[in-house]
Amino acid sequence: MNPTTPMSLTPRSAEQVENATYGDPGRAREIYGEAFRLTFEYVYGSHIPGAVAEFGCFEGFSSLLLADLIAEFRAETEFYAKTFPRHFYVYDSFQGFPESTNNVDSISYEVADSGYWREHEDAAPPGTEEMLRAEFTHRIGETGWTIVPGMFSDSLHTTPLTEDVAIANLDCDLYSSTVEVLDHLLGDRLLPDGAVLLMDDYNCNRANPRFGMRRAMRECFARTDGFYDYSEFLRYGWHGRAFFVHRLGDSPDPDA
């Protein structure tokens, strides 16, 4: 690096990426690595078609783990990779949280109490999007991935997902952001039977069902009028929970 290069223009590297939940990177890799690997093993073993999509990436810690797993499973299971190609989508504002304009978020513990999820908090460090583009090219290839910058309220309308999603990693924290993502995935029926939702912040807000992802899951699935249901798959760390998605509306029914 030229010693006169301004710090804001210094390229960001994968080695600088940290996890927001765990200060110990080894602990973070252990927890997320096992949960993500089990999810991939299940999805590939069950022959579930669809892409991998992440909503909220912050510095890109989980994004890089997911990219590595896509590359690994594509190489080790050539038959499944050809049958069910896994495009990787990453949606993030790279500008932090939107303003909490609804009562569910504005009085929640993470906004009103700790202030951790207030507007513009957790903005990605400068250069994060560019670093991810370079890393995805190196790890997955020049194609097979898409990064969509912008607030979900805009990006899911201007650049919506249009293909099935087998694995959705939601690290979007706020109730409102989670609702925007789930309403898109469920409303457009993008989740095949057996898809997995990784809900990174399920136990935030003191695990109170009135707030956050717990409330969003309950309300969004209820809006499908029984077409979709869900059940628990696994728990990871103190915060996260993964769920199977059951597409009851048009999946095989032996009792019909």
Coordinates of N, CA and C in Angstrom, one line a residue:
M1 N 0.8 -1.2 0.0 CA 0.0 0.0 0.0 C 0.9 1.2 0.0
N2 N 0.5 2.2 -0.8 CA 1.2 3.5 -0.8 C 1.0 4.1 0.5
P3 N 2.1 4.6 1.2 CA 1.9 5.2 2.6 C 1.0 6.5 2.5
T4 N 0.8 7.0 1.4 CA 0.0 8.3 1.3 C -1.4 8.0 1.0
T5 N -1.8 6.7 0.8 CA -3.2 6.3 0.5 C -4.1 6.6 1.7
P6 N -5.2 7.3 1.5 CA -6.1 7.6 2.6 C -6.6 6.2 3.2
M7 N -6.8 6.2 4.5 CA -7.3 4.9 5.1 C -8.6 4.5 4.5
S8 N -9.5 5.5 4.2 CA -10.9 5.1 3.6 C -10.8 4.4 2.3
L9 N -9.6 4.6 1.6 CA -9.5 4.0 0.3 C -8.7 2.7 0.3
T10 N -8.2 2.3 1.5 CA -7.4 1.1 1.6 C -8.3 -0.1 1.3
P11 N -8.0 -1.0 0.4 CA -8.8 -2.1 0.1 C -9.0 -3.0 1.4
R12 N -10.2 -3.5 1.6 CA -10.5 -4.4 2.7 C -10.2 -5.8 2.3
S13 N -9.7 -6.6 3.3 CA -9.4 -8.0 3.0 C -10.2 -8.9 3.8
A14 N -10.3 -10.2 3.4 CA -11.1 -11.2 4.1 C -10.5 -11.4 5.5
E15 N -9.2 -11.2 5.7 CA -8.6 -11.4 7.0 C -9.0 -10.4 8.0
Q16 N -9.6 -9.3 7.6 CA -10.1 -8.2 8.5 C -11.5 -8.5 9.0
V17 N -12.2 -9.4 8.4 CA -13.6 -9.6 8.7 C -13.8 -10.2 10.1
E18 N -14.7 -9.6 10.8 CA -15.0 -10.1 12.2 C -16.5 -10.4 12.3
N19 N -16.8 -11.2 13.3 CA -18.2 -11.6 13.6 C -18.8 -10.6 14.6
A20 N -20.0 -10.2 14.4 CA -20.7 -9.2 15.3 C -21.1 -9.8 16.6
T21 N -21.3 -11.1 16.6 CA -21.9 -11.8 17.8 C -20.9 -12.3 18.8
Y22 N -19.7 -12.8 18.2 CA -18.7 -13.4 19.1 C -17.4 -12.6 18.9
G23 N -16.8 -12.3 20.0 CA -15.5 -11.6 19.9 C -14.3 -12.6 19.6
D24 N -14.6 -13.8 19.9 CA -13.6 -14.9 19.6 C -13.9 -15.5 18.2
P25 N -13.1 -15.2 17.2 CA -13.4 -15.7 15.8 C -13.4 -17.2 15.7
G26 N -12.6 -17.9 16.6 CA -12.6 -19.3 16.6 C -13.9 -19.9 17.1
R27 N -14.5 -19.2 18.1 CA -15.8 -19.6 18.6 C -16.9 -19.4 17.6
A28 N -16.8 -18.3 16.9 CA -17.8 -17.9 15.8 C -17.7 -19.0 14.7
R29 N -16.5 -19.3 14.3 CA -16.4 -20.3 13.2 C -16.9 -21.7 13.6
E30 N -16.7 -22.0 14.9 CA -17.2 -23.3 15.4 C -18.7 -23.3 15.4
I31 N -19.3 -22.3 15.9 CA -20.8 -22.3 16.0 C -21.5 -22.2 14.6
Y32 N -21.1 -21.2 13.8 CA -21.7 -21.0 12.5 C -21.3 -22.1 11.6
G33 N -20.0 -22.5 11.6 CA -19.5 -23.6 10.7 C -20.3 -24.9 10.9
E34 N -20.6 -25.3 12.1 CA -21.3 -26.5 12.3 C -22.8 -26.4 11.9
A35 N -23.4 -25.3 12.2 CA -24.8 -25.1 11.8 C -25.0 -25.0 10.3
F36 N -24.1 -24.3 9.7 CA -24.2 -24.1 8.2 C -23.9 -25.5 7.5
R37 N -22.9 -26.2 8.0 CA -22.5 -27.5 7.4 C -23.7 -28.5 7.5
L38 N -24.3 -28.6 8.7 CA -25.4 -29.5 8.9 C -26.6 -29.1 7.9
T39 N -26.8 -27.8 7.7 CA -27.8 -27.4 6.8 C -27.5 -27.8 5.4
F40 N -26.3 -27.6 5.0 CA -25.9 -28.0 3.6 C -26.0 -29.5 3.5
E41 N -25.6 -30.3 4.5 CA -25.7 -31.8 4.4 C -27.1 -32.2 4.2
Y42 N -28.0 -31.6 5.0 CA -29.4 -31.9 4.9 C -30.0 -31.5 3.6
V43 N -29.7 -30.3 3.1 CA -30.3 -29.9 1.8 C -29.8 -30.7 0.6
Y44 N -28.5 -31.0 0.6 CA -28.0 -31.8 -0.5 C -28.5 -33.3 -0.3
G45 N -28.5 -33.8 0.9 CA -28.9 -35.2 1.2 C -30.3 -35.4 0.8
S46 N -31.2 -34.3 1.0 CA -32.6 -34.4 0.8 C -33.0 -34.0 -0.7
H47 N -32.0 -33.6 -1.5 CA -32.2 -33.3 -2.9 C -33.1 -32.1 -3.0
I48 N -33.0 -31.1 -2.2 CA -33.9 -29.9 -2.2 C -33.3 -28.9 -3.2
P49 N -34.1 -28.5 -4.2 CA -33.6 -27.6 -5.2 C -33.6 -26.1 -4.7
G50 N -32.8 -25.3 -5.3 CA -32.9 -23.9 -5.0 C -31.6 -23.3 -4.6
A51 N -31.6 -21.9 -4.6 CA -30.4 -21.1 -4.3 C -30.1 -21.0 -2.8
V52 N -29.0 -20.4 -2.5 CA -28.7 -20.0 -1.2 C -28.8 -18.5 -1.1
A53 N -29.5 -17.9 -0.2 CA -29.7 -16.5 -0.1 C -29.4 -16.0 1.3
E54 N -28.7 -14.9 1.4 CA -28.4 -14.3 2.7 C -29.0 -12.8 2.7
F55 N -29.6 -12.5 3.8 CA -30.2 -11.2 3.9 C -29.6 -10.5 5.2
G56 N -28.7 -9.6 4.9 CA -27.9 -9.0 6.0 C -26.6 -9.7 6.2
C57 N -25.5 -9.0 5.8 CA -24.2 -9.7 5.9 C -23.2 -9.0 6.8
F58 N -23.4 -7.7 7.1 CA -22.5 -6.9 7.9 C -21.1 -6.9 7.3
E59 N -20.1 -7.5 8.0 CA -18.8 -7.5 7.5 C -18.5 -8.6 6.5
G60 N -19.5 -9.6 6.4 CA -19.3 -10.7 5.4 C -18.8 -12.0 6.0
F61 N -18.8 -12.1 7.4 CA -18.4 -13.3 8.0 C -19.1 -14.5 7.6
S62 N -20.5 -14.5 7.7 CA -21.3 -15.7 7.3 C -21.3 -15.8 5.8
S63 N -21.2 -14.7 5.1 CA -21.2 -14.8 3.6 C -20.0 -15.6 3.1
L64 N -18.8 -15.4 3.7 CA -17.7 -16.2 3.2 C -17.8 -17.6 3.6
L65 N -18.3 -17.9 4.8 CA -18.6 -19.3 5.2 C -19.5 -20.0 4.2
L66 N -20.6 -19.3 3.8 CA -21.5 -19.9 2.9 C -20.9 -20.1 1.5
A67 N -20.1 -19.1 1.1 CA -19.5 -19.3 -0.2 C -18.5 -20.5 -0.3
D68 N -17.8 -20.7 0.8 CA -16.9 -21.8 0.9 C -17.7 -23.1 0.9
L69 N -18.8 -23.2 1.5 CA -19.6 -24.4 1.5 C -20.2 -24.7 0.2
I70 N -20.6 -23.7 -0.5 CA -21.2 -23.8 -1.9 C -20.1 -24.4 -2.8
A71 N -18.9 -23.9 -2.7 CA -17.8 -24.4 -3.5 C -17.4 -25.8 -3.1
E72 N -17.4 -26.1 -1.8 CA -17.0 -27.4 -1.3 C -18.0 -28.5 -1.8
F73 N -19.3 -28.2 -1.6 CA -20.3 -29.2 -1.9 C -20.5 -29.3 -3.4
R74 N -20.2 -28.3 -4.1 CA -20.3 -28.4 -5.6 C -19.2 -29.3 -6.1
A75 N -18.0 -29.3 -5.5 CA -16.9 -30.1 -5.9 C -17.1 -31.6 -5.5
E76 N -17.6 -31.8 -4.3 CA -17.7 -33.1 -3.7 C -18.9 -33.9 -4.2
T77 N -20.0 -33.2 -4.6 CA -21.2 -33.8 -5.1 C -21.6 -33.3 -6.4
E78 N -20.8 -33.8 -7.4 CA -20.9 -33.2 -8.8 C -22.3 -33.5 -9.3
F79 N -22.9 -34.7 -9.0 CA -24.2 -35.1 -9.5 C -25.3 -34.1 -9.0
Y80 N -25.3 -33.8 -7.7 CA -26.2 -33.0 -7.1 C -26.0 -31.5 -7.5
A81 N -24.8 -31.1 -7.7 CA -24.5 -29.8 -8.2 C -25.1 -29.5 -9.6
K82 N -25.0 -30.6 -10.4 CA -25.5 -30.4 -11.8 C -27.1 -30.4 -11.8
T83 N -27.6 -31.2 -10.8 CA -29.1 -31.4 -10.8 C -29.7 -30.1 -10.1
F84 N -29.0 -29.7 -9.0 CA -29.5 -28.5 -8.3 C -28.4 -27.5 -8.1
P85 N -28.2 -26.7 -9.1 CA -27.1 -25.6 -9.0 C -27.5 -24.6 -7.9
R86 N -26.5 -24.2 -7.2 CA -26.8 -23.3 -6.1 C -26.2 -21.9 -6.4
H87 N -27.1 -21.0 -6.9 CA -26.7 -19.6 -7.0 C -26.7 -19.0 -5.6
F88 N -25.8 -18.1 -5.4 CA -25.6 -17.4 -4.1 C -26.0 -16.0 -4.2
Y89 N -27.0 -15.6 -3.4 CA -27.5 -14.2 -3.4 C -27.2 -13.6 -2.0
V90 N -26.7 -12.3 -2.0 CA -26.5 -11.6 -0.8 C -27.1 -10.2 -0.9
Y91 N -28.1 -10.0 0.0 CA -28.8 -8.7 0.0 C -28.3 -8.0 1.3
D92 N -27.9 -6.7 1.2 CA -27.5 -5.9 2.3 C -27.5 -4.5 1.9
S93 N -27.8 -3.6 2.9 CA -27.8 -2.2 2.6 C -26.4 -1.7 2.5
F94 N -25.5 -2.3 3.3 CA -24.1 -1.9 3.5 C -24.1 -0.5 4.2
Q95 N -25.2 0.0 4.7 CA -25.3 1.3 5.4 C -25.9 1.2 6.8
G96 N -26.0 -0.1 7.3 CA -26.6 -0.2 8.6 C -28.1 -0.4 8.6
F97 N -28.7 -0.3 9.8 CA -30.1 -0.5 9.9 C -30.9 0.7 9.4
P98 N -32.1 0.4 8.9 CA -33.0 1.5 8.6 C -33.6 2.1 9.9
E99 N -34.2 3.2 9.7 CA -34.9 3.8 10.9 C -36.1 2.9 11.3
S100 N -36.2 2.8 12.6 CA -37.3 2.0 13.2 C -38.6 2.9 13.3
T101 N -39.5 2.7 12.3 CA -40.6 3.6 12.3 C -41.9 2.9 12.8
N102 N -41.8 1.6 13.1 CA -43.0 0.8 13.6 C -42.8 0.6 15.1
N103 N -43.9 0.4 15.8 CA -43.8 0.3 17.3 C -43.2 -0.9 17.8
V104 N -43.2 -2.0 17.0 CA -42.6 -3.3 17.4 C -41.1 -3.1 17.6
D105 N -40.5 -2.5 16.6 CA -39.0 -2.2 16.7 C -38.7 -1.1 17.6
S106 N -39.4 0.0 17.5 CA -39.0 1.2 18.2 C -39.0 1.1 19.7
I107 N -39.8 0.2 20.3 CA -39.8 0.0 21.7 C -39.1 -1.3 22.1
S108 N -38.5 -2.0 21.2 CA -37.9 -3.2 21.5 C -36.6 -3.0 22.3
Y109 N -36.2 -4.0 23.0 CA -35.0 -4.0 23.8 C -33.7 -3.5 23.0
E110 N -33.6 -4.1 21.8 CA -32.4 -3.8 21.0 C -32.3 -2.4 20.4
V111 N -33.5 -1.8 20.4 CA -33.5 -0.4 19.8 C -33.6 0.6 21.0
A112 N -34.6 0.5 21.8 CA -34.9 1.4 22.9 C -34.0 1.3 24.1
D113 N -33.6 0.1 24.4 CA -32.8 -0.2 25.6 C -31.3 -0.1 25.3
S114 N -30.8 -1.1 24.5 CA -29.3 -1.1 24.3 C -28.9 -0.2 23.2
G115 N -29.9 0.1 22.2 CA -29.5 1.0 21.1 C -28.7 0.4 20.0
Y116 N -28.5 -0.9 20.2 CA -27.6 -1.6 19.2 C -28.2 -1.6 17.8
W117 N -29.5 -1.6 17.7 CA -30.1 -1.7 16.4 C -30.7 -0.4 15.9
R118 N -30.2 0.7 16.4 CA -30.8 2.0 15.9 C -30.3 2.3 14.5
E119 N -30.9 3.3 13.9 CA -30.6 3.6 12.5 C -29.1 3.8 12.3
H120 N -28.6 3.2 11.2 CA -27.3 3.2 10.7 C -26.3 2.5 11.6
E121 N -26.7 1.8 12.7 CA -25.8 1.0 13.4 C -25.5 -0.2 12.6
D122 N -24.3 -0.8 12.8 CA -23.8 -2.0 12.1 C -23.7 -1.8 10.6
A123 N -23.3 -0.6 10.2 CA -23.0 -0.3 8.8 C -21.7 -1.1 8.5
A124 N -21.7 -1.7 7.3 CA -20.5 -2.4 6.9 C -19.3 -1.5 6.7
P125 N -18.1 -2.0 7.1 CA -16.9 -1.1 7.0 C -16.7 -0.8 5.5
P126 N -16.2 0.4 5.2 CA -15.9 0.8 3.8 C -15.1 -0.3 3.1
G127 N -15.5 -0.6 1.9 CA -14.8 -1.6 1.1 C -15.4 -3.0 1.2
T128 N -16.4 -3.2 2.1 CA -16.9 -4.6 2.3 C -17.5 -5.2 1.0
E129 N -18.4 -4.4 0.3 CA -19.0 -5.0 -0.9 C -17.9 -5.3 -1.9
E130 N -16.9 -4.5 -2.1 CA -15.9 -4.8 -3.0 C -15.1 -6.0 -2.6
M131 N -14.8 -6.1 -1.4 CA -14.1 -7.3 -0.9 C -14.9 -8.6 -1.1
L132 N -16.2 -8.6 -0.9 CA -17.0 -9.7 -1.1 C -17.1 -10.1 -2.6
R133 N -17.1 -9.1 -3.4 CA -17.2 -9.4 -4.9 C -15.8 -10.1 -5.3
A134 N -14.7 -9.6 -4.8 CA -13.4 -10.2 -5.1 C -13.3 -11.7 -4.5
E135 N -13.8 -11.8 -3.3 CA -13.7 -13.1 -2.6 C -14.6 -14.1 -3.3
F136 N -15.9 -13.7 -3.6 CA -16.8 -14.7 -4.3 C -16.2 -15.1 -5.7
T137 N -15.6 -14.2 -6.4 CA -15.0 -14.5 -7.7 C -13.9 -15.6 -7.5
H138 N -13.1 -15.4 -6.4 CA -12.0 -16.3 -6.1 C -12.5 -17.7 -5.6
R139 N -13.6 -17.7 -4.8 CA -14.0 -18.9 -4.1 C -15.1 -19.6 -4.9
I140 N -15.9 -18.9 -5.7 CA -17.0 -19.6 -6.4 C -16.8 -19.5 -7.9
G141 N -16.3 -18.4 -8.4 CA -16.1 -18.2 -9.8 C -16.7 -16.8 -10.2
E142 N -16.5 -16.5 -11.4 CA -17.0 -15.2 -11.9 C -18.5 -15.2 -12.0
T143 N -19.2 -16.3 -12.1 CA -20.6 -16.4 -12.1 C -21.1 -17.3 -10.9
G144 N -22.4 -17.3 -10.7 CA -22.9 -18.2 -9.7 C -23.2 -17.4 -8.4
W145 N -23.1 -16.1 -8.4 CA -23.4 -15.3 -7.2 C -23.8 -13.9 -7.7
T146 N -24.6 -13.3 -6.8 CA -25.1 -11.9 -7.0 C -25.2 -11.2 -5.7
I147 N -24.7 -10.0 -5.7 CA -24.8 -9.1 -4.5 C -25.7 -8.0 -4.9
V148 N -26.7 -7.8 -4.0 CA -27.7 -6.7 -4.3 C -27.7 -5.7 -3.1
P149 N -27.1 -4.6 -3.3 CA -27.0 -3.5 -2.3 C -28.3 -2.8 -2.2
G150 N -28.6 -2.2 -1.0 CA -29.8 -1.4 -0.8 C -30.6 -1.9 0.3
M151 N -31.5 -1.0 0.8 CA -32.4 -1.4 1.9 C -33.4 -2.4 1.3
F152 N -33.8 -3.4 2.1 CA -34.7 -4.4 1.6 C -36.0 -3.9 1.0
S153 N -36.5 -2.8 1.6 CA -37.7 -2.1 1.1 C -37.6 -1.7 -0.3
D154 N -36.4 -1.5 -0.8 CA -36.1 -1.1 -2.2 C -35.6 -2.3 -3.0
S155 N -34.6 -3.0 -2.5 CA -33.9 -4.0 -3.3 C -34.8 -5.2 -3.6
L156 N -35.7 -5.6 -2.7 CA -36.6 -6.8 -3.0 C -37.6 -6.4 -4.0
H157 N -37.8 -5.2 -4.3 CA -38.7 -4.8 -5.4 C -38.0 -4.5 -6.7
T158 N -36.9 -3.9 -6.6 CA -36.1 -3.5 -7.8 C -35.4 -4.8 -8.4
T159 N -34.9 -5.6 -7.5 CA -34.1 -6.8 -7.9 C -34.6 -8.0 -7.1
P160 N -35.9 -8.4 -7.3 CA -36.4 -9.5 -6.5 C -35.8 -10.8 -6.8
L161 N -35.9 -11.7 -5.9 CA -35.6 -13.1 -6.2 C -36.7 -13.7 -7.0
T162 N -36.3 -14.5 -8.0 CA -37.3 -15.1 -8.8 C -37.2 -16.6 -8.9
E163 N -36.2 -17.2 -8.3 CA -36.0 -18.6 -8.3 C -36.2 -19.2 -6.9
D164 N -36.3 -20.5 -6.8 CA -36.5 -21.2 -5.5 C -35.3 -21.0 -4.7
V165 N -35.5 -20.9 -3.4 CA -34.4 -20.7 -2.4 C -34.4 -21.9 -1.4
A166 N -33.4 -22.7 -1.4 CA -33.3 -23.9 -0.5 C -32.8 -23.5 0.8
I167 N -31.9 -22.5 0.9 CA -31.3 -22.1 2.2 C -31.4 -20.6 2.2
A168 N -32.1 -20.0 3.3 CA -32.1 -18.6 3.4 C -31.6 -18.2 4.8
N169 N -30.5 -17.5 4.8 CA -29.9 -17.0 6.1 C -30.3 -15.6 6.4
L170 N -31.2 -15.4 7.4 CA -31.7 -14.1 7.7 C -30.9 -13.6 8.9
D171 N -30.1 -12.6 8.7 CA -29.4 -11.9 9.7 C -29.7 -10.4 9.6
C172 N -31.0 -10.1 9.5 CA -31.5 -8.8 9.3 C -32.1 -8.1 10.6
D173 N -32.0 -8.9 11.7 CA -32.2 -8.4 13.0 C -33.6 -7.8 13.3
L174 N -34.0 -6.7 12.7 CA -35.2 -6.0 13.0 C -36.4 -6.8 12.6
Y175 N -37.5 -6.6 13.3 CA -38.8 -7.2 13.0 C -39.2 -6.7 11.6
S176 N -39.1 -5.4 11.3 CA -39.6 -4.9 10.0 C -38.8 -5.5 8.9
S177 N -37.5 -5.6 9.0 CA -36.7 -6.2 7.9 C -37.0 -7.6 7.7
T178 N -37.2 -8.4 8.8 CA -37.5 -9.8 8.7 C -38.8 -10.0 8.0
V179 N -39.8 -9.2 8.3 CA -41.1 -9.3 7.7 C -41.0 -9.0 6.2
E180 N -40.2 -8.0 5.8 CA -40.0 -7.7 4.4 C -39.4 -8.9 3.6
V181 N -38.4 -9.6 4.3 CA -37.8 -10.8 3.6 C -38.8 -12.0 3.6
L182 N -39.4 -12.3 4.7 CA -40.3 -13.4 4.8 C -41.5 -13.3 3.9
D183 N -42.1 -12.1 3.9 CA -43.2 -11.8 3.0 C -42.8 -12.0 1.5
H184 N -41.6 -11.7 1.2 CA -41.2 -11.9 -0.2 C -41.0 -13.4 -0.5
L185 N -40.3 -14.1 0.4 CA -40.1 -15.5 0.2 C -41.4 -16.3 0.2
L186 N -42.2 -16.0 1.2 CA -43.4 -16.8 1.3 C -44.5 -16.3 0.4
G187 N -44.6 -15.0 0.2 CA -45.7 -14.5 -0.6 C -45.5 -14.9 -2.1
D188 N -44.3 -15.0 -2.6 CA -44.0 -15.4 -3.9 C -43.7 -16.9 -4.0
R189 N -43.9 -17.6 -2.9 CA -43.8 -19.0 -2.9 C -42.4 -19.5 -3.5
L190 N -41.4 -18.9 -3.0 CA -40.0 -19.2 -3.4 C -39.4 -20.3 -2.6
L191 N -40.0 -20.8 -1.5 CA -39.4 -21.8 -0.7 C -40.0 -23.1 -1.0
P192 N -39.2 -24.1 -1.5 CA -39.7 -25.4 -1.8 C -39.9 -26.2 -0.5
D193 N -40.6 -27.3 -0.6 CA -40.9 -28.1 0.6 C -39.5 -28.6 1.1
G194 N -39.3 -28.4 2.4 CA -38.1 -28.8 3.1 C -37.0 -27.8 3.1
A195 N -37.2 -26.6 2.5 CA -36.2 -25.5 2.6 C -35.9 -25.2 4.0
V196 N -34.7 -24.5 4.3 CA -34.3 -24.2 5.6 C -34.2 -22.7 5.8
L197 N -34.7 -22.2 6.8 CA -34.6 -20.8 7.3 C -33.6 -20.7 8.4
L198 N -32.5 -20.0 8.3 CA -31.6 -19.8 9.3 C -31.8 -18.4 9.9
M199 N -32.4 -18.4 11.1 CA -32.8 -17.1 11.8 C -31.8 -16.7 12.8
D200 N -30.8 -15.9 12.4 CA -29.7 -15.6 13.3 C -30.0 -14.9 14.6
D201 N -31.1 -14.1 14.6 CA -31.4 -13.3 15.7 C -32.6 -13.7 16.4
Y202 N -32.9 -15.0 16.4 CA -34.2 -15.5 16.9 C -34.4 -15.2 18.4
N203 N -33.3 -15.3 19.1 CA -33.4 -15.1 20.6 C -33.0 -13.7 21.0
C204 N -32.8 -12.8 20.1 CA -32.5 -11.4 20.5 C -33.8 -10.8 21.1
N205 N -33.7 -9.6 21.7 CA -34.8 -9.0 22.4 C -35.3 -9.9 23.5
R206 N -34.3 -10.5 24.2 CA -34.5 -11.3 25.4 C -35.5 -12.5 25.1
A207 N -35.5 -12.9 23.8 CA -36.3 -14.0 23.3 C -37.8 -13.7 23.6
N208 N -38.2 -12.5 23.7 CA -39.6 -12.1 23.9 C -40.4 -12.3 22.6
P209 N -41.5 -13.1 22.6 CA -42.2 -13.4 21.4 C -42.9 -12.2 20.8
R210 N -43.0 -11.0 21.5 CA -43.6 -9.9 21.0 C -42.8 -9.1 20.0
F211 N -41.5 -9.5 19.9 CA -40.5 -8.7 19.1 C -39.8 -9.5 18.1
G212 N -39.1 -8.8 17.2 CA -38.1 -9.4 16.4 C -38.5 -10.6 15.5
M213 N -37.6 -11.5 15.3 CA -37.8 -12.6 14.4 C -38.9 -13.6 14.9
R214 N -39.0 -13.7 16.2 CA -40.1 -14.6 16.7 C -41.5 -14.1 16.3
R215 N -41.7 -12.8 16.4 CA -43.0 -12.3 16.0 C -43.2 -12.3 14.5
A216 N -42.1 -12.0 13.8 CA -42.2 -12.0 12.3 C -42.5 -13.4 11.8
M217 N -41.8 -14.4 12.3 CA -42.1 -15.7 11.8 C -43.6 -16.1 12.0
R218 N -44.0 -15.9 13.2 CA -45.4 -16.2 13.5 C -46.4 -15.5 12.6
E219 N -46.2 -14.2 12.4 CA -47.2 -13.5 11.6 C -47.1 -13.7 10.1
C220 N -45.9 -13.9 9.6 CA -45.7 -14.1 8.2 C -46.2 -15.4 7.7
F221 N -45.9 -16.4 8.5 CA -46.4 -17.8 8.1 C -48.0 -17.8 8.3
A222 N -48.5 -17.1 9.2 CA -50.0 -17.1 9.4 C -50.6 -16.5 8.1
R223 N -49.9 -15.5 7.5 CA -50.5 -14.8 6.3 C -50.6 -15.8 5.1
T224 N -49.9 -16.9 5.2 CA -50.0 -17.9 4.0 C -51.2 -18.7 4.1
D225 N -52.0 -18.6 5.1 CA -53.3 -19.3 5.2 C -53.1 -20.8 5.1
G226 N -52.0 -21.3 5.7 CA -51.8 -22.8 5.7 C -51.0 -23.3 4.6
F227 N -50.7 -22.5 3.6 CA -49.9 -23.0 2.5 C -48.5 -23.4 3.0
Y228 N -48.0 -22.6 3.9 CA -46.7 -22.9 4.5 C -46.8 -23.1 6.0
D229 N -45.9 -24.0 6.5 CA -45.8 -24.1 8.0 C -44.3 -24.3 8.3
Y230 N -43.9 -24.4 9.5 CA -42.5 -24.6 9.8 C -42.3 -25.4 11.1
S231 N -41.2 -26.0 11.3 CA -40.8 -26.7 12.5 C -39.4 -26.6 12.8
E232 N -38.9 -26.8 14.0 CA -37.5 -26.5 14.3 C -36.6 -27.6 13.8
F233 N -35.5 -27.1 13.3 CA -34.4 -28.0 12.8 C -33.3 -28.1 13.8
L234 N -32.6 -27.0 14.1 CA -31.5 -27.0 15.0 C -31.4 -25.6 15.7
R235 N -30.6 -25.6 16.7 CA -30.2 -24.4 17.4 C -28.7 -24.2 17.4
Y236 N -28.3 -22.9 17.2 CA -26.9 -22.6 17.2 C -26.5 -21.4 18.0
G237 N -25.5 -21.5 18.8 CA -25.1 -20.4 19.7 C -26.2 -20.1 20.7
W238 N -26.2 -18.9 21.3 CA -27.2 -18.5 22.2 C -28.4 -17.8 21.5
H239 N -28.2 -17.5 20.2 CA -29.0 -16.6 19.5 C -29.8 -17.2 18.3
G240 N -29.3 -18.2 17.6 CA -29.8 -18.6 16.4 C -30.6 -19.9 16.4
R241 N -31.5 -20.0 15.5 CA -32.4 -21.2 15.3 C -32.7 -21.4 13.9
A242 N -32.6 -22.6 13.5 CA -32.9 -23.0 12.1 C -34.3 -23.7 12.0
F243 N -35.0 -23.5 10.9 CA -36.3 -24.1 10.8 C -36.5 -24.8 9.4
F244 N -37.2 -25.9 9.4 CA -37.6 -26.6 8.2 C -38.9 -25.8 7.7
V245 N -39.0 -25.6 6.4 CA -40.2 -25.0 5.9 C -41.0 -26.1 5.2
H246 N -42.3 -26.2 5.6 CA -43.2 -27.2 5.1 C -44.1 -26.6 4.1
R247 N -44.0 -27.0 2.9 CA -44.9 -26.4 1.8 C -46.1 -27.3 1.7
L248 N -47.1 -27.1 2.5 CA -48.3 -28.0 2.6 C -49.3 -27.7 1.5
G249 N -49.2 -26.5 0.9 CA -50.3 -26.2 0.0 C -50.3 -27.0 -1.3
D250 N -49.1 -27.4 -1.8 CA -49.0 -28.2 -3.0 C -48.0 -29.3 -3.0
S251 N -47.6 -29.8 -1.8 CA -46.8 -30.9 -1.7 C -47.6 -32.2 -1.6
P252 N -47.0 -33.4 -1.9 CA -47.8 -34.6 -1.9 C -48.5 -34.9 -0.5
D253 N -49.7 -35.3 -0.6 CA -50.6 -35.5 0.6 C -51.2 -36.9 0.5
P254 N -50.7 -37.8 1.3 CA -51.2 -39.2 1.3 C -52.7 -39.3 1.8
D255 N -53.1 -38.2 2.5 CA -54.5 -38.2 3.1 C -55.5 -37.5 2.2
A256 N -55.0 -37.0 1.1 CA -56.0 -36.2 0.2 C -57.0 -37.2 -0.4

